Amino acid sequence: MEIKKRDNGKKGAFIAVENDMEIGEMTYVWANDYRIIIDHTEVDSLYEGRGVGKELFMYAVEFARENNVSIIPVCPFAKAMFRRFPETNDVLIK
């Protein structure tokens, strides 16, 4: 699985790709130059339970760390992942 990023400067997505097929997506909106709002996560039903959502989340956290960006999780999945992995809270805006 590969994670790709799509971003037009106002909104974007982290996309999980396997065998040239999009199998999951975590979308976000830029709140300002230093904050993104994760608003939705979706994984293809054939790939549920295989860690695709977690990989998307961890990619988003690494993106935030590398770009000095904070994350505002609106998506219930992203909120749950921050609770499950408190070591990622360095990029969390509560």
XYZ file of N, CA, C and O in Angstrom:
376
model
N 0.845 -1.177 0.000
C 0.000 0.000 0.000
C 0.889 1.239 0.000
O 1.899 1.295 0.675
N 0.456 2.220 -0.753
C 1.147 3.497 -0.851
C 0.158 4.598 -0.458
O -1.027 4.503 -0.751
N 0.656 5.621 0.235
C -0.176 6.766 0.584
C 0.275 7.947 -0.262
O 1.468 8.263 -0.321
N -0.674 8.576 -0.920
C -0.403 9.758 -1.734
C -1.154 10.943 -1.140
O -2.153 10.767 -0.447
N -0.673 12.147 -1.436
C -1.326 13.359 -0.944
C -1.778 14.181 -2.137
O -1.050 14.369 -3.100
N -3.007 14.665 -2.033
C -3.562 15.575 -3.039
C -3.960 16.846 -2.286
O -4.622 16.773 -1.252
N -3.556 18.018 -2.789
C -3.822 19.267 -2.073
C -3.889 20.412 -3.072
O -2.995 20.570 -3.896
N -4.960 21.223 -2.981
C -5.081 22.370 -3.881
C -4.875 23.700 -3.157
O -5.170 24.756 -3.699
N -4.381 23.637 -1.915
C -4.129 24.839 -1.144
C -5.291 25.249 -0.258
O -5.124 26.020 0.678
N -6.481 24.724 -0.527
C -7.653 24.995 0.309
C -8.145 23.731 0.989
O -8.612 23.761 2.110
N -8.052 22.632 0.262
C -8.429 21.341 0.825
C -7.590 20.258 0.175
O -6.932 20.483 -0.845
N -7.619 19.088 0.794
C -6.800 18.011 0.262
C -7.224 16.672 0.818
O -8.230 16.551 1.518
N -6.412 15.669 0.499
C -6.706 14.308 0.950
C -5.423 13.489 0.967
O -4.507 13.721 0.176
N -5.389 12.553 1.895
C -4.377 11.501 1.911
C -5.090 10.274 1.360
O -6.180 9.928 1.825
N -4.503 9.656 0.347
C -5.176 8.580 -0.375
C -4.341 7.312 -0.305
O -3.151 7.322 -0.641
N -4.970 6.227 0.122
C -4.320 4.915 0.148
C -4.554 4.244 -1.198
O -5.689 4.156 -1.663
N -3.449 3.780 -1.788
C -3.511 3.161 -3.113
C -2.846 1.787 -3.045
O -1.769 1.636 -2.457
N -3.526 0.812 -3.625
C -2.952 -0.521 -3.744
C -3.297 -1.060 -5.122
O -4.462 -1.018 -5.528
N -2.289 -1.538 -5.831
C -2.486 -2.052 -7.190
C -3.218 -1.035 -8.072
O -4.166 -1.380 -8.780
N -2.783 0.215 -8.017
C -3.355 1.314 -8.809
C -4.828 1.587 -8.511
O -5.517 2.225 -9.295
N -5.319 1.118 -7.361
C -6.704 1.340 -6.987
C -6.754 2.110 -5.668
O -6.025 1.776 -4.729
N -7.583 3.157 -5.621
C -7.759 3.910 -4.381
C -8.605 3.073 -3.432
O -9.741 2.717 -3.741
N -8.027 2.766 -2.263
C -8.730 1.901 -1.313
C -9.145 2.638 -0.038
O -9.854 2.084 0.792
N -8.692 3.878 0.110
C -9.062 4.656 1.280
C -8.691 6.109 1.105
O -7.837 6.444 0.287
N -9.357 6.961 1.893
C -9.117 8.397 1.763
C -9.413 9.091 3.094
O -10.394 8.770 3.765
N -8.550 10.018 3.454
C -8.756 10.887 4.614
C -8.699 12.313 4.077
O -7.673 12.744 3.567
N -9.824 13.025 4.170
C -9.891 14.372 3.600
C -9.698 15.429 4.682
O -9.975 15.208 5.857
N -9.213 16.586 4.233
C -8.981 17.698 5.147
C -9.203 19.023 4.441
O -9.203 19.103 3.214
N -9.381 20.047 5.266
C -9.537 21.426 4.801
C -8.505 22.256 5.554
O -8.293 22.051 6.757
N -7.872 23.197 4.871
C -6.937 24.100 5.538
C -7.729 25.135 6.331
O -8.554 25.854 5.783
N -7.484 25.219 7.638
C -8.112 26.243 8.486
C -7.340 27.553 8.365
O -7.921 28.634 8.386
N -6.023 27.440 8.256
C -5.117 28.561 8.008
C -3.797 27.955 7.539
O -3.761 26.766 7.211
N -2.731 28.728 7.521
C -1.456 28.212 7.005
C -0.826 27.147 7.887
O 0.095 26.453 7.460
N -1.310 27.013 9.132
C -0.669 26.111 10.075
C -1.603 25.074 10.687
O -1.217 24.368 11.603
N -2.829 24.986 10.182
C -3.786 24.032 10.738
C -4.628 23.407 9.639
O -5.102 24.103 8.753
N -4.811 22.091 9.771
C -5.746 21.404 8.886
C -6.855 20.789 9.732
O -6.644 20.418 10.885
N -8.031 20.705 9.129
C -9.192 20.081 9.765
C -9.440 18.758 9.043
O -9.797 18.759 7.854
N -9.224 17.650 9.728
C -9.547 16.346 9.136
C -11.044 16.151 9.297
O -11.560 16.113 10.414
N -11.747 16.059 8.161
C -13.208 16.034 8.216
C -13.852 14.714 7.799
O -15.043 14.518 8.021
N -13.091 13.805 7.228
C -13.713 12.552 6.782
C -12.643 11.502 6.525
O -11.571 11.804 6.002
N -12.956 10.265 6.878
C -12.105 9.118 6.552
C -13.013 8.013 6.032
O -14.060 7.740 6.613
N -12.586 7.418 4.938
C -13.369 6.328 4.346
C -12.426 5.280 3.778
O -11.429 5.605 3.153
N -12.762 4.013 4.019
C -11.987 2.892 3.496
C -12.934 1.989 2.728
O -14.049 1.706 3.177
N -12.491 1.547 1.554
C -13.271 0.615 0.748
C -13.634 -0.598 1.595
O -12.795 -1.127 2.338
N -14.866 -1.044 1.503
C -15.357 -2.142 2.343
C -14.524 -3.416 2.199
O -14.411 -4.193 3.140
N -13.914 -3.631 1.044
C -13.081 -4.818 0.845
C -11.795 -4.763 1.658
O -11.128 -5.784 1.842
N -11.420 -3.564 2.133
C -10.160 -3.383 2.847
C -10.356 -3.008 4.315
O -9.388 -2.730 5.018
N -11.587 -3.003 4.790
C -11.848 -2.679 6.193
C -11.177 -3.706 7.099
O -11.110 -4.887 6.769
N -10.670 -3.227 8.234
C -10.039 -4.109 9.199
C -8.610 -4.483 8.872
O -8.010 -5.312 9.555
N -8.029 -3.855 7.862
C -6.657 -4.180 7.446
C -5.663 -3.067 7.788
O -4.538 -3.079 7.315
N -6.097 -2.085 8.564
C -5.181 -1.031 8.989
C -5.024 0.119 8.026
O -4.133 0.948 8.187
N -5.874 0.192 7.008
C -5.774 1.264 6.015
C -6.027 2.616 6.669
O -5.280 3.570 6.465
N -7.067 2.700 7.483
C -7.372 3.952 8.165
C -6.242 4.398 9.073
O -5.888 5.579 9.114
N -5.661 3.455 9.803
C -4.527 3.779 10.676
C -3.359 4.315 9.865
O -2.712 5.281 10.264
N -3.072 3.696 8.739
C -1.971 4.170 7.888
C -2.227 5.587 7.386
O -1.317 6.422 7.354
N -3.465 5.857 7.001
C -3.817 7.212 6.567
C -3.615 8.206 7.706
O -3.051 9.288 7.512
N -4.067 7.835 8.899
C -3.925 8.702 10.061
C -2.451 8.965 10.365
O -2.041 10.118 10.582
N -1.642 7.928 10.404
C -0.223 8.095 10.723
C 0.485 8.939 9.663
O 1.372 9.728 9.979
N 0.073 8.794 8.418
C 0.639 9.624 7.355
C 0.278 11.089 7.598
O 1.120 11.985 7.438
N -0.970 11.347 7.985
C -1.404 12.721 8.275
C -0.592 13.305 9.428
O -0.178 14.473 9.375
N -0.336 12.511 10.457
C 0.459 12.973 11.601
C 1.878 13.304 11.157
O 2.430 14.354 11.525
N 2.478 12.442 10.359
C 3.839 12.712 9.869
C 3.875 13.956 8.981
O 4.801 14.755 9.067
N 2.868 14.110 8.140
C 2.768 15.316 7.313
C 2.727 16.551 8.209
O 3.422 17.540 7.965
N 1.910 16.492 9.260
C 1.784 17.624 10.177
C 3.119 17.921 10.857
O 3.539 19.084 10.940
N 3.794 16.901 11.324
C 5.092 17.094 11.990
C 6.125 17.695 11.047
O 6.833 18.622 11.412
N 6.203 17.156 9.851
C 7.210 17.614 8.896
C 6.954 19.027 8.392
O 7.881 19.714 7.973
N 5.697 19.461 8.431
C 5.342 20.774 7.886
C 4.921 21.783 8.949
O 4.399 22.842 8.621
N 5.175 21.441 10.221
C 4.835 22.328 11.334
C 3.376 22.750 11.284
O 3.034 23.927 11.367
N 2.509 21.765 11.109
C 1.065 21.964 10.985
C 0.382 21.242 12.139
O 0.824 20.171 12.558
N -0.691 21.805 12.657
C -1.496 21.161 13.685
C -2.767 20.606 13.049
O -3.205 21.081 11.999
N -3.360 19.624 13.713
C -4.557 18.956 13.189
C -5.738 19.205 14.123
O -5.631 19.022 15.335
N -6.857 19.597 13.532
C -8.132 19.691 14.229
C -8.977 18.527 13.719
O -9.384 18.515 12.564
N -9.212 17.507 14.556
C -9.990 16.359 14.084
C -11.489 16.583 14.270
O -11.977 16.716 15.377
N -12.214 16.630 13.179
C -13.671 16.693 13.203
C -14.231 15.300 12.914
O -15.251 14.904 13.454
N -13.536 14.574 12.104
C -13.898 13.199 11.744
C -13.847 12.307 12.990
O -12.847 12.300 13.708
N -14.910 11.544 13.266
C -14.911 10.657 14.436
C -13.755 9.656 14.442
O -13.211 9.340 15.496
N -13.379 9.171 13.273
C -12.273 8.215 13.194
C -10.971 8.871 13.634
O -10.214 8.304 14.430
N -10.693 10.070 13.130
C -9.457 10.778 13.497
C -9.445 11.083 14.997
O -8.412 10.924 15.663
N -10.582 11.488 15.547
C -10.670 11.738 16.993
C -10.322 10.473 17.770
O -9.568 10.509 18.741
N -10.877 9.352 17.333
C -10.626 8.078 18.007
C -9.157 7.680 17.911
O -8.587 7.148 18.878
N -8.530 7.946 16.789
C -7.122 7.597 16.618
C -6.233 8.435 17.533
O -5.255 7.916 18.091
N -6.551 9.700 17.715
C -5.776 10.517 18.651
C -5.909 9.976 20.076
O -4.935 9.974 20.827
N -7.087 9.494 20.438
C -7.267 8.899 21.769
C -6.495 7.583 21.881
O -5.896 7.283 22.909
N -6.508 6.811 20.814
C -5.854 5.493 20.830
C -4.332 5.605 20.822
O -3.636 4.753 21.386
N -3.813 6.646 20.168
C -2.370 6.829 20.048
C -1.971 8.184 20.625
O -1.720 9.141 19.879
N -1.902 8.301 21.956
C -1.599 9.598 22.581
C -0.234 10.159 22.193
O -0.014 11.363 22.303
N 0.651 9.322 21.696
C 1.966 9.808 21.253
C 1.862 10.714 20.022
O 2.833 11.362 19.638
N 0.680 10.774 19.412
C 0.475 11.653 18.252
C -0.099 13.004 18.652
O -0.279 13.876 17.804
N -0.401 13.187 19.921
C -1.068 14.404 20.377
C -0.234 15.673 20.250
O -0.742 16.765 20.468
N 1.049 15.543 19.890
C 1.879 16.738 19.692
C 1.370 17.588 18.517
O 1.664 18.780 18.464
N 0.589 17.007 17.611
C 0.056 17.772 16.476
C -1.455 18.057 16.624
O -2.060 18.645 15.741
N -2.019 17.657 17.752
C -3.467 17.777 17.974
C -3.842 19.143 18.527
O -3.233 19.621 19.474
N -4.865 19.757 17.938
C -5.500 20.948 18.491
C -6.824 20.460 19.085
O -7.645 19.887 18.369
N -7.015 20.671 20.354
C -8.229 20.170 21.027
C -9.339 21.177 20.950
O -9.178 22.333 20.863
